[in-house]
Amino acid sequence: MISRYSHFIDGCWIDTGDHDGQTLSVENPATTETIAYILRGGSDAVHRAVSAAQRAFSTWSATEPSTRAAYLRALADKVEENAESFAQTICAEVGTPIRIAREVQTALPIRVLRRTADLVNDTIFVREIGNSLVEDIPVGVVAAITPWNYPLHQIIAKLAPAIGAGCTVVLKPSEVAPINALMLAEAVAAVGLPPGVVNIVTGTGAEAGAALAAHPGIDMISFTGSVSGGAAVSRAAAENVVRTALELGGKSASVILPSADLTTAVKVGLANCFLNSGQTCSAWTRMLVPRNAYYAVLDSIKALLARYGPSDPSDDNSRLGPVVSAVQLRRVQHFIGDALARGAHRVEPETPFVLPSAGHFVEPTVLFDVAESDPVFQEEVFGPVLVVHPYDDVDDAARLANCTQYGLAGGVWAATDDEALAFARRLRTGQIDINGGPFNPDAPFGGFKRSGHGRELGPIGLAEYLTTRSAQLRPGSELLRATAH
Ligand code: NAD
């Protein structure tokens, strides 16, 4: 039997009458089979959810930070108890290889829940500025709109700091990979979070997402997704004068400086680009290499390509699953075809790939001889497609790294961290990995330019959900002294 999920509103599972109760199907991209149905929510479900979040706000925002931290820890424990089930679900609805679904898609959000709990517990939400007592207070009802590529992580990166700050939330998860969100609702109910603190409405972006972004009862929109979606919610937010945090796309570069160890930089760069079938907003989809190392790099990629044969993502040995949908597959194929038609070449694997017979699989593709003005060099493909491009000197490398409309992430490789960091400071990008430095879930994550302007995770991510209230006191007031700790 295929599961059919309802909305989660005010602590209850609710079927509202939007679109006469119509459903949307959720597909397994490795098999193209339908694995679940969700409700096609609209303005009615959104209105109920926002009303529930508004009702819950006054009590929840007045709780002690330690209470909210305890709920976050309980939620982490509950998700961890069901970790294998979350990983299997995300493997089935996104097509992420199961090993990565366990290590990244599931373990990371559990870690973020725990880190946020500690942070909320340890943060001092009040300070003195002159004769004022300045309190950091929750911004209000948060609309969280999330994509499908790291679905649980992107939900937790909003939900944990929002409820930790004392906000209440209406979540509209991606209609492409919504099951993990509804499993999270079960965990929310199981740990006894008060009704209305977390509400989940399913549906499309054009219907449920747009209705949520435009609802006058919300105080903030935190959106992760495409540039066009981010621009649409920004317009809606502007109408209601609502704060936004936008986490959008990327076209990040891995810059291999002349002094770098080529072998490691190329191997890690390829793995980074192909992670989750290239469906990672921060993926290093352009590899910039010194001109005199260009052909050596292409040769070493040819030898490495065999590791990324597309395969059934539920297999423990799989490194590359399908892309998420038929729409995404057509988009990726279009970018590759367009690049080849414009004169690009692809690195041929030593043995041709054999694609699984069903599912939205595409060959991992490494392109070279690409012009920097070509779409595949400038635009986000969101598939396993890497462009290798030569540069003349480090100024040229910095210019190429910065020449797209995005500025989300990147990597720099050099003989010393000092040299790599000095170069990294020339890049207009929100995060940058120095010689393969690992992801840090406490460091702010977000972008420049069309990659958006929000910051998620850690103390800076928590601050997104806070605003201030200043109380001016008489000079010498005992309240000033009382808080001077
Ligand atoms: P998308 O914009 O199509 O959808 C994202 C979410 O927004 C979904 O829930 C969708 O239903 C909703 N939505 C779409 N249009 C909307 C509208 N007009 N109003 C309100 N809601 C709307 O993006 P996607 O295809 O799900 O995700 C892929 C994109 O997300 C890529 O561009 C990727 O780079 C980006 N992304 C960015 C980050 C980051 O942190 N910067 C992280 C992951 C993904």
Short mmCIF file of C-alpha atoms and ligand atoms in Angstrom, two decimals:
data_model
loop_
_atom_site.label_atom_id
_atom_site.label_comp_id
_atom_site.label_asym_id
_atom_site.label_seq_id
_atom_site.Cartn_x
_atom_site.Cartn_y
_atom_site.Cartn_z
CA MET A 1 0.00 0.00 0.00
CA ILE A 2 1.30 3.42 -0.94
CA SER A 3 1.24 5.90 1.97
CA ARG A 4 -0.97 8.97 1.72
CA TYR A 5 0.04 11.85 3.96
CA SER A 6 -2.00 14.77 5.34
CA HIS A 7 -0.90 18.22 6.47
CA PHE A 8 0.39 18.54 10.05
CA ILE A 9 -1.33 21.55 11.61
CA ASP A 10 -1.75 22.48 15.27
CA GLY A 11 -0.41 19.11 16.37
CA CYS A 12 -2.94 17.13 14.25
CA TRP A 13 -2.97 15.41 10.85
CA ILE A 14 -5.47 17.40 8.79
CA ASP A 15 -7.08 16.92 5.38
CA THR A 16 -8.30 20.35 4.29
CA GLY A 17 -10.53 20.99 1.32
CA ASP A 18 -7.98 22.76 -0.92
CA HIS A 19 -8.39 21.60 -4.53
CA ASP A 20 -11.12 19.15 -3.43
CA GLY A 21 -8.55 17.08 -1.51
CA GLN A 22 -6.46 16.32 -4.58
CA THR A 23 -3.10 14.65 -4.08
CA LEU A 24 0.35 14.88 -5.68
CA SER A 25 2.42 11.75 -6.24
CA VAL A 26 5.98 11.31 -5.00
CA GLU A 27 8.28 9.33 -7.29
CA ASN A 28 11.34 7.17 -6.69
CA PRO A 29 13.74 8.56 -9.32
CA ALA A 30 15.71 5.31 -9.51
CA THR A 31 12.64 3.29 -10.54
CA THR A 32 10.07 5.98 -11.58
CA GLU A 33 7.54 4.23 -9.31
CA THR A 34 5.12 6.23 -7.16
CA ILE A 35 6.06 5.78 -3.51
CA ALA A 36 3.64 8.16 -1.72
CA TYR A 37 0.89 10.70 -2.12
CA ILE A 38 0.77 14.10 -0.45
CA LEU A 39 -2.03 16.64 -0.26
CA ARG A 40 -2.09 19.44 -2.82
CA GLY A 41 -2.38 22.21 -0.23
CA GLY A 42 -3.38 25.78 -0.96
CA SER A 43 -4.54 28.93 0.77
CA ASP A 44 -6.98 27.17 3.12
CA ALA A 45 -4.36 24.83 4.62
CA VAL A 46 -1.85 27.66 4.75
CA HIS A 47 -4.29 29.92 6.58
CA ARG A 48 -5.04 27.24 9.17
CA ALA A 49 -1.35 26.58 9.69
CA VAL A 50 -0.41 30.25 10.04
CA SER A 51 -3.31 30.78 12.49
CA ALA A 52 -2.11 27.82 14.57
CA ALA A 53 1.46 29.19 14.57
CA GLN A 54 0.18 32.63 15.62
CA ARG A 55 -1.81 31.13 18.51
CA ALA A 56 1.16 29.09 19.70
CA PHE A 57 3.61 31.99 19.49
CA SER A 58 2.75 33.87 22.70
CA THR A 59 3.29 30.82 24.94
CA TRP A 60 6.25 29.32 23.05
CA SER A 61 8.16 32.60 22.78
CA ALA A 62 7.88 33.01 26.56
CA THR A 63 9.47 29.63 27.36
CA GLU A 64 12.97 29.50 28.82
CA PRO A 65 15.78 28.86 26.33
CA SER A 66 16.70 25.76 28.35
CA THR A 67 13.19 24.36 27.77
CA ARG A 68 13.45 24.93 24.04
CA ALA A 69 16.93 23.37 24.01
CA ALA A 70 15.54 20.27 25.75
CA TYR A 71 12.88 19.88 23.04
CA LEU A 72 15.56 20.18 20.34
CA ARG A 73 17.61 17.46 22.03
CA ALA A 74 14.55 15.22 22.32
CA LEU A 75 13.85 15.77 18.63
CA ALA A 76 17.47 14.86 17.78
CA ASP A 77 17.10 11.65 19.81
CA LYS A 78 13.83 10.76 18.08
CA VAL A 79 15.23 11.35 14.59
CA GLU A 80 18.31 9.33 15.54
CA GLU A 81 16.11 6.46 16.76
CA ASN A 82 14.62 6.38 13.25
CA ALA A 83 17.80 7.32 11.41
CA GLU A 84 17.88 4.27 9.13
CA SER A 85 14.28 4.84 8.13
CA PHE A 86 15.00 8.53 7.31
CA ALA A 87 18.05 7.50 5.27
CA GLN A 88 16.10 4.86 3.32
CA THR A 89 13.29 7.36 2.67
CA ILE A 90 15.63 10.06 1.39
CA CYS A 91 17.46 7.49 -0.73
CA ALA A 92 14.08 6.55 -2.25
CA GLU A 93 12.65 10.05 -2.80
CA VAL A 94 15.84 11.93 -3.83
CA GLY A 95 17.92 9.08 -5.28
CA THR A 96 20.89 9.81 -2.98
CA PRO A 97 23.20 6.78 -2.63
CA ILE A 98 22.29 5.11 0.66
CA ARG A 99 25.74 5.58 2.21
CA ILE A 100 25.52 9.35 1.62
CA ALA A 101 21.87 9.35 2.69
CA ARG A 102 23.05 7.97 6.04
CA GLU A 103 26.21 10.05 6.49
CA VAL A 104 25.06 13.39 5.10
CA GLN A 105 21.30 13.48 4.62
CA THR A 106 20.51 12.06 8.08
CA ALA A 107 23.52 12.29 10.42
CA LEU A 108 24.12 15.98 9.61
CA PRO A 109 20.64 17.24 10.58
CA ILE A 110 20.80 15.24 13.82
CA ARG A 111 24.12 16.95 14.57
CA VAL A 112 22.66 20.36 13.72
CA LEU A 113 19.72 19.76 16.08
CA ARG A 114 22.12 18.94 18.93
CA ARG A 115 24.49 21.84 18.17
CA THR A 116 21.56 24.25 18.04
CA ALA A 117 20.26 22.95 21.37
CA ASP A 118 23.65 23.69 22.99
CA LEU A 119 23.78 27.10 21.37
CA VAL A 120 20.29 28.08 22.54
CA ASN A 121 21.12 26.89 26.02
CA ASP A 122 24.36 28.89 26.18
CA THR A 123 23.27 32.11 24.47
CA ILE A 124 22.66 35.20 26.59
CA PHE A 125 19.65 36.85 25.00
CA VAL A 126 19.98 40.18 26.84
CA ARG A 127 22.72 42.80 27.04
CA GLU A 128 23.21 46.39 28.11
CA ILE A 129 24.02 49.27 25.80
CA GLY A 130 24.39 52.46 27.86
CA ASN A 131 21.18 52.92 29.81
CA SER A 132 19.28 50.42 27.66
CA LEU A 133 18.50 46.80 28.25
CA VAL A 134 18.56 45.19 24.82
CA GLU A 135 16.78 41.87 24.52
CA ASP A 136 17.11 39.50 21.57
CA ILE A 137 13.56 38.26 21.04
CA PRO A 138 12.03 35.85 18.49
CA VAL A 139 11.00 37.47 15.23
CA GLY A 140 7.56 35.76 15.23
CA VAL A 141 5.90 33.29 12.87
CA VAL A 142 8.39 31.94 10.35
CA ALA A 143 7.47 30.62 6.90
CA ALA A 144 10.10 28.03 5.97
CA ILE A 145 10.15 26.95 2.32
CA THR A 146 12.64 24.22 1.43
CA PRO A 147 13.99 22.32 -1.61
CA TRP A 148 14.46 18.60 -2.31
CA ASN A 149 18.22 18.08 -2.64
CA TYR A 150 19.21 17.80 1.06
CA PRO A 151 15.62 17.94 2.25
CA LEU A 152 15.94 17.09 5.94
CA HIS A 153 19.10 19.12 6.43
CA GLN A 154 17.51 22.17 4.82
CA ILE A 155 14.43 21.83 7.02
CA ILE A 156 16.45 21.40 10.22
CA ALA A 157 18.76 24.31 9.30
CA LYS A 158 15.65 26.53 9.54
CA LEU A 159 13.43 24.77 12.03
CA ALA A 160 16.04 24.19 14.78
CA PRO A 161 17.20 27.83 15.11
CA ALA A 162 13.68 29.17 14.56
CA ILE A 163 12.04 27.19 17.35
CA GLY A 164 15.21 27.46 19.45
CA ALA A 165 14.90 31.25 19.20
CA GLY A 166 11.25 31.05 20.31
CA CYS A 167 9.58 31.41 16.91
CA THR A 168 6.81 29.19 15.60
CA VAL A 169 7.02 27.73 12.12
CA VAL A 170 4.94 26.88 9.08
CA LEU A 171 7.01 24.64 6.83
CA LYS A 172 6.29 24.06 3.14
CA PRO A 173 8.69 21.27 2.14
CA SER A 174 9.54 20.47 -1.46
CA GLU A 175 6.75 18.57 -3.21
CA VAL A 176 9.48 16.49 -4.90
CA ALA A 177 10.87 14.99 -1.65
CA PRO A 178 8.32 15.64 1.12
CA ILE A 179 8.14 12.28 2.94
CA ASN A 180 11.09 13.00 5.25
CA ALA A 181 9.31 16.21 6.39
CA LEU A 182 6.18 14.27 7.28
CA MET A 183 8.27 11.71 9.16
CA LEU A 184 9.75 14.66 11.03
CA ALA A 185 6.20 15.74 11.92
CA GLU A 186 5.73 12.33 13.52
CA ALA A 187 8.89 12.96 15.57
CA VAL A 188 7.65 16.45 16.52
CA ALA A 189 4.41 14.93 17.80
CA ALA A 190 6.22 12.09 19.59
CA VAL A 191 8.44 14.44 21.62
CA GLY A 192 5.42 16.50 22.65
CA LEU A 193 6.29 19.86 21.11
CA PRO A 194 3.27 22.05 21.89
CA PRO A 195 0.65 22.14 19.09
CA GLY A 196 1.19 24.94 16.58
CA VAL A 197 4.94 25.35 17.19
CA VAL A 198 5.70 23.33 14.04
CA ASN A 199 3.13 23.08 11.23
CA ILE A 200 3.65 21.45 7.85
CA VAL A 201 1.65 22.15 4.71
CA THR A 202 2.40 20.18 1.55
CA GLY A 203 1.83 21.23 -2.04
CA THR A 204 3.47 22.95 -4.96
CA GLY A 205 5.48 26.15 -4.87
CA ALA A 206 3.01 27.96 -7.10
CA GLU A 207 0.09 27.12 -4.79
CA ALA A 208 1.02 26.29 -1.17
CA GLY A 209 4.40 28.09 -1.36
CA ALA A 210 3.02 31.25 -2.89
CA ALA A 211 0.04 31.30 -0.47
CA LEU A 212 2.42 30.98 2.48
CA ALA A 213 4.84 33.65 1.25
CA ALA A 214 1.96 36.09 0.74
CA HIS A 215 0.13 35.38 4.02
CA PRO A 216 -0.11 38.55 6.12
CA GLY A 217 0.23 36.57 9.37
CA ILE A 218 3.88 35.65 8.90
CA ASP A 219 6.81 37.70 10.18
CA MET A 220 9.68 36.18 8.22
CA ILE A 221 10.28 33.98 5.20
CA SER A 222 13.30 31.70 5.15
CA PHE A 223 13.58 30.28 1.65
CA THR A 224 16.02 27.80 0.14
CA GLY A 225 15.69 27.01 -3.54
CA SER A 226 16.06 28.46 -7.01
CA VAL A 227 16.78 32.09 -7.84
CA SER A 228 13.37 32.46 -9.51
CA GLY A 229 11.59 31.03 -6.44
CA GLY A 230 13.62 33.31 -4.16
CA ALA A 231 12.76 36.34 -6.24
CA ALA A 232 9.04 35.41 -6.15
CA VAL A 233 8.95 35.09 -2.35
CA SER A 234 10.92 38.34 -2.02
CA ARG A 235 8.25 40.16 -4.01
CA ALA A 236 5.52 38.71 -1.78
CA ALA A 237 7.53 39.60 1.33
CA ALA A 238 7.99 43.17 0.12
CA GLU A 239 4.20 43.61 -0.12
CA ASN A 240 3.82 42.72 3.57
CA VAL A 241 7.13 44.27 4.70
CA VAL A 242 8.40 40.92 5.94
CA ARG A 243 12.01 39.92 6.60
CA THR A 244 13.53 37.36 4.21
CA ALA A 245 16.53 35.05 4.30
CA LEU A 246 17.34 33.56 0.91
CA GLU A 247 19.61 30.59 0.24
CA LEU A 248 19.72 30.16 -3.53
CA GLY A 249 21.81 28.54 -6.22
CA GLY A 250 25.52 28.39 -6.95
CA LYS A 251 28.19 27.91 -9.61
CA SER A 252 31.17 27.44 -7.37
CA ALA A 253 34.77 27.00 -8.42
CA SER A 254 37.56 24.82 -7.15
CA VAL A 255 40.71 26.81 -7.86
CA ILE A 256 43.88 24.73 -8.06
CA LEU A 257 46.80 27.14 -7.66
CA PRO A 258 50.13 26.28 -9.36
CA SER A 259 51.77 25.19 -6.09
CA ALA A 260 48.99 22.71 -5.16
CA ASP A 261 49.15 18.93 -4.97
CA LEU A 262 47.25 18.16 -8.18
CA THR A 263 46.38 14.56 -7.35
CA THR A 264 44.48 15.37 -4.16
CA ALA A 265 42.88 18.54 -5.50
CA VAL A 266 41.53 16.78 -8.61
CA LYS A 267 40.29 13.72 -6.72
CA VAL A 268 38.49 15.73 -4.02
CA GLY A 269 37.18 18.23 -6.59
CA LEU A 270 35.58 15.48 -8.67
CA ALA A 271 33.99 13.87 -5.60
CA ASN A 272 32.66 17.25 -4.46
CA CYS A 273 31.09 17.99 -7.86
CA PHE A 274 29.41 14.58 -8.20
CA LEU A 275 28.08 14.37 -4.62
CA ASN A 276 24.33 13.71 -4.68
CA SER A 277 24.49 13.54 -8.51
CA GLY A 278 25.74 17.12 -8.63
CA GLN A 279 22.53 18.30 -6.95
CA THR A 280 24.31 20.28 -4.26
CA CYS A 281 23.96 24.06 -4.16
CA SER A 282 27.56 24.48 -3.00
CA ALA A 283 29.03 21.95 -5.50
CA TRP A 284 32.33 22.92 -7.13
CA THR A 285 31.07 22.64 -10.68
CA ARG A 286 34.01 24.49 -12.25
CA MET A 287 37.59 23.34 -11.79
CA LEU A 288 40.07 26.11 -12.62
CA VAL A 289 43.57 24.82 -13.32
CA PRO A 290 46.90 26.35 -14.39
CA ARG A 291 47.14 26.26 -18.20
CA ASN A 292 50.33 24.15 -18.09
CA ALA A 293 48.54 21.50 -15.98
CA TYR A 294 45.31 21.43 -18.06
CA TYR A 295 45.93 18.17 -19.96
CA ALA A 296 47.48 16.41 -16.96
CA VAL A 297 44.30 17.21 -15.00
CA LEU A 298 42.06 15.89 -17.81
CA ASP A 299 44.13 12.68 -17.92
CA SER A 300 43.81 12.09 -14.20
CA ILE A 301 40.05 12.73 -14.37
CA LYS A 302 39.76 10.14 -17.13
CA ALA A 303 41.33 7.58 -14.80
CA LEU A 304 39.02 8.56 -11.90
CA LEU A 305 35.75 8.63 -13.83
CA ALA A 306 35.14 4.87 -13.57
CA ARG A 307 34.46 5.33 -9.83
CA TYR A 308 31.25 7.20 -10.67
CA GLY A 309 29.33 4.70 -12.78
CA PRO A 310 25.61 5.45 -12.25
CA SER A 311 24.00 2.70 -10.18
CA ASP A 312 21.07 1.76 -7.97
CA PRO A 313 21.31 4.19 -5.03
CA SER A 314 20.00 1.60 -2.56
CA ASP A 315 23.19 -0.43 -3.18
CA ASP A 316 25.76 0.16 -0.42
CA ASN A 317 28.53 0.58 -3.02
CA SER A 318 26.72 3.21 -5.10
CA ARG A 319 28.51 6.56 -5.49
CA LEU A 320 26.21 8.08 -8.11
CA GLY A 321 22.45 7.64 -8.23
CA PRO A 322 19.90 9.17 -10.63
CA VAL A 323 18.96 12.83 -10.79
CA VAL A 324 15.75 13.60 -8.96
CA SER A 325 13.16 13.75 -11.77
CA ALA A 326 12.45 13.59 -15.48
CA VAL A 327 12.39 17.42 -15.51
CA GLN A 328 15.85 17.55 -13.94
CA LEU A 329 17.15 14.89 -16.36
CA ARG A 330 16.00 16.90 -19.39
CA ARG A 331 17.59 20.04 -17.93
CA VAL A 332 20.94 18.31 -17.41
CA GLN A 333 20.89 16.69 -20.86
CA HIS A 334 20.05 20.06 -22.40
CA PHE A 335 23.08 21.75 -20.77
CA ILE A 336 25.40 18.94 -21.93
CA GLY A 337 24.02 18.92 -25.49
CA ASP A 338 24.20 22.70 -25.73
CA ALA A 339 27.82 22.75 -24.50
CA LEU A 340 28.89 20.08 -27.02
CA ALA A 341 27.06 21.93 -29.82
CA ARG A 342 29.02 25.08 -28.92
CA GLY A 343 32.32 23.24 -29.34
CA ALA A 344 33.04 21.77 -25.90
CA HIS A 345 34.49 18.27 -25.55
CA ARG A 346 33.83 15.67 -22.88
CA VAL A 347 36.32 13.42 -21.10
CA GLU A 348 35.49 9.90 -22.27
CA PRO A 349 35.68 7.22 -19.56
CA GLU A 350 38.17 4.39 -20.11
CA THR A 351 35.20 1.98 -20.28
CA PRO A 352 31.80 3.30 -21.45
CA PHE A 353 29.16 3.63 -18.72
CA VAL A 354 26.11 1.38 -18.79
CA LEU A 355 23.10 3.22 -17.38
CA PRO A 356 20.48 1.29 -15.36
CA SER A 357 17.49 0.51 -17.58
CA ALA A 358 14.88 2.45 -15.57
CA GLY A 359 15.16 5.73 -13.69
CA HIS A 360 16.47 9.22 -14.37
CA PHE A 361 20.14 8.36 -14.80
CA VAL A 362 22.70 10.47 -16.59
CA GLU A 363 26.39 9.82 -17.22
CA PRO A 364 28.81 11.76 -15.05
CA THR A 365 30.13 14.35 -17.48
CA VAL A 366 33.37 16.32 -17.47
CA LEU A 367 33.53 19.04 -20.13
CA PHE A 368 36.53 20.99 -21.41
CA ASP A 369 37.15 23.51 -24.18
CA VAL A 370 34.17 25.45 -22.82
CA ALA A 371 33.97 29.21 -23.43
CA GLU A 372 33.56 31.20 -20.24
CA SER A 373 30.44 32.86 -21.67
CA ASP A 374 28.74 29.48 -22.34
CA PRO A 375 25.66 28.64 -20.24
CA VAL A 376 27.34 25.54 -18.78
CA PHE A 377 30.14 27.75 -17.39
CA GLN A 378 27.79 30.45 -16.10
CA GLU A 379 24.61 28.72 -14.96
CA GLU A 380 23.72 26.17 -12.33
CA VAL A 381 23.13 22.78 -14.01
CA PHE A 382 22.27 20.77 -10.86
CA GLY A 383 23.52 17.49 -12.28
CA PRO A 384 26.81 15.52 -12.39
CA VAL A 385 28.50 17.94 -14.79
CA LEU A 386 31.96 19.41 -14.21
CA VAL A 387 33.68 22.02 -16.39
CA VAL A 388 37.50 22.03 -16.35
CA HIS A 389 38.94 25.36 -17.47
CA PRO A 390 42.51 26.68 -17.70
CA TYR A 391 43.70 30.04 -16.35
CA ASP A 392 46.79 32.06 -17.29
CA ASP A 393 47.83 33.48 -13.92
CA VAL A 394 46.30 33.94 -10.47
CA ASP A 395 44.59 37.20 -11.44
CA ASP A 396 42.92 35.36 -14.30
CA ALA A 397 41.94 32.56 -11.89
CA ALA A 398 40.29 35.05 -9.50
CA ARG A 399 38.50 36.77 -12.38
CA LEU A 400 37.14 33.45 -13.69
CA ALA A 401 36.08 32.27 -10.24
CA ASN A 402 34.12 35.51 -9.73
CA CYS A 403 32.65 35.86 -13.23
CA THR A 404 29.22 34.27 -12.66
CA GLN A 405 26.09 35.75 -11.10
CA TYR A 406 26.52 33.44 -8.09
CA GLY A 407 28.73 33.54 -4.99
CA LEU A 408 27.93 30.65 -2.70
CA ALA A 409 30.97 28.42 -2.11
CA GLY A 410 34.28 27.23 -3.49
CA GLY A 411 37.61 25.61 -2.77
CA VAL A 412 41.19 26.79 -3.06
CA TRP A 413 44.21 24.47 -3.24
CA ALA A 414 47.82 25.57 -2.71
CA ALA A 415 51.04 24.33 -1.13
CA THR A 416 50.26 26.22 2.08
CA ASP A 417 47.01 27.24 3.78
CA ASP A 418 48.38 30.76 3.99
CA GLU A 419 48.71 31.05 0.22
CA ALA A 420 45.28 29.47 -0.34
CA LEU A 421 43.59 31.79 2.17
CA ALA A 422 45.21 34.88 0.67
CA PHE A 423 43.74 33.89 -2.71
CA ALA A 424 40.37 32.93 -1.16
CA ARG A 425 39.98 36.48 0.16
CA ARG A 426 39.73 37.66 -3.45
CA LEU A 427 36.61 35.56 -4.06
CA ARG A 428 33.08 36.94 -3.62
CA THR A 429 31.67 33.84 -2.04
CA GLY A 430 30.04 33.03 1.30
CA GLN A 431 32.16 30.00 2.16
CA ILE A 432 35.40 28.64 0.88
CA ASP A 433 37.26 25.42 1.74
CA ILE A 434 41.00 25.78 2.15
CA ASN A 435 42.97 22.74 0.97
CA GLY A 436 39.97 20.47 1.54
CA GLY A 437 38.95 21.79 4.98
CA PRO A 438 35.76 19.90 5.99
CA PHE A 439 32.22 21.27 6.26
CA ASN A 440 31.59 22.99 9.60
CA PRO A 441 27.94 22.90 10.75
CA ASP A 442 28.55 25.81 13.17
CA ALA A 443 29.92 28.18 10.53
CA PRO A 444 27.50 30.52 8.72
CA PHE A 445 26.32 29.14 5.37
CA GLY A 446 25.00 31.49 2.70
CA GLY A 447 25.94 33.49 -0.34
CA PHE A 448 26.67 36.68 -2.21
CA LYS A 449 24.99 38.02 -5.34
CA ARG A 450 22.26 35.74 -6.80
CA SER A 451 23.16 33.03 -4.28
CA GLY A 452 21.07 34.97 -1.79
CA HIS A 453 21.63 36.91 1.40
CA GLY A 454 20.70 34.70 4.34
CA ARG A 455 23.10 32.91 6.66
CA GLU A 456 22.20 29.58 8.20
CA LEU A 457 23.72 27.43 10.99
CA GLY A 458 25.57 28.23 14.19
CA PRO A 459 25.23 31.48 16.15
CA ILE A 460 24.86 33.61 13.04
CA GLY A 461 22.09 31.33 11.76
CA LEU A 462 20.30 31.64 15.11
CA ALA A 463 20.50 35.44 14.92
CA GLU A 464 18.44 35.37 11.67
CA TYR A 465 15.40 34.43 13.78
CA LEU A 466 15.88 37.12 16.42
CA THR A 467 15.01 40.77 16.54
CA THR A 468 15.60 43.26 19.36
CA ARG A 469 13.63 45.20 21.93
CA SER A 470 15.41 47.99 23.82
CA ALA A 471 14.14 49.18 27.18
CA GLN A 472 15.58 52.54 28.25
CA LEU A 473 16.16 52.70 31.98
CA ARG A 474 16.95 55.55 34.30
CA PRO A 475 20.69 55.93 34.80
CA GLY A 476 21.64 53.87 37.84
CA SER A 477 18.55 51.64 37.63
CA GLU A 478 18.94 48.42 39.57
CA LEU A 479 17.81 46.51 36.46
CA LEU A 480 20.95 47.55 34.60
CA ARG A 481 23.13 46.23 37.36
CA ALA A 482 21.00 43.09 37.67
CA THR A 483 21.77 42.01 34.15
CA ALA A 484 25.43 43.00 34.16
CA HIS A 485 26.75 39.43 33.97
P1 NAD B 1 12.66 25.54 -6.23
O1 NAD B 1 12.88 27.00 -6.15
O2 NAD B 1 11.95 24.98 -7.39
O3 NAD B 1 11.80 25.06 -4.97
C1 NAD B 1 12.23 25.28 -3.64
C2 NAD B 1 11.01 25.36 -2.75
O4 NAD B 1 10.30 26.56 -3.07
C3 NAD B 1 10.01 24.23 -2.97
O5 NAD B 1 9.39 23.93 -1.74
C4 NAD B 1 9.02 24.84 -3.93
O6 NAD B 1 7.75 24.23 -3.88
C5 NAD B 1 8.97 26.28 -3.45
N1 NAD B 1 8.63 27.27 -4.43
C6 NAD B 1 8.94 27.29 -5.75
N2 NAD B 1 8.43 28.41 -6.33
C7 NAD B 1 7.82 29.11 -5.35
C8 NAD B 1 7.12 30.35 -5.32
N3 NAD B 1 6.90 31.07 -6.43
N4 NAD B 1 6.62 30.79 -4.15
C9 NAD B 1 6.81 30.06 -3.02
N5 NAD B 1 7.44 28.87 -2.99
C10 NAD B 1 7.96 28.40 -4.15
O7 NAD B 1 14.06 24.82 -6.02
P2 NAD B 1 14.35 23.26 -6.02
O8 NAD B 1 14.33 22.78 -7.43
O9 NAD B 1 13.49 22.55 -5.02
O10 NAD B 1 15.83 23.22 -5.42
C11 NAD B 1 16.94 23.39 -6.21
C12 NAD B 1 17.47 24.79 -6.04
O11 NAD B 1 17.72 25.07 -4.67
C13 NAD B 1 18.82 24.95 -6.72
O12 NAD B 1 18.87 26.18 -7.39
C14 NAD B 1 19.79 24.94 -5.54
O13 NAD B 1 21.00 25.58 -5.79
C15 NAD B 1 19.01 25.62 -4.51
N6 NAD B 1 19.54 25.32 -3.17
C16 NAD B 1 20.21 26.28 -2.47
C17 NAD B 1 20.77 26.00 -1.24
C18 NAD B 1 21.51 27.04 -0.43
O14 NAD B 1 21.64 26.86 0.77
N7 NAD B 1 21.97 28.12 -1.02
C19 NAD B 1 20.63 24.73 -0.71
C20 NAD B 1 19.97 23.77 -1.46
C21 NAD B 1 19.41 24.08 -2.68
#
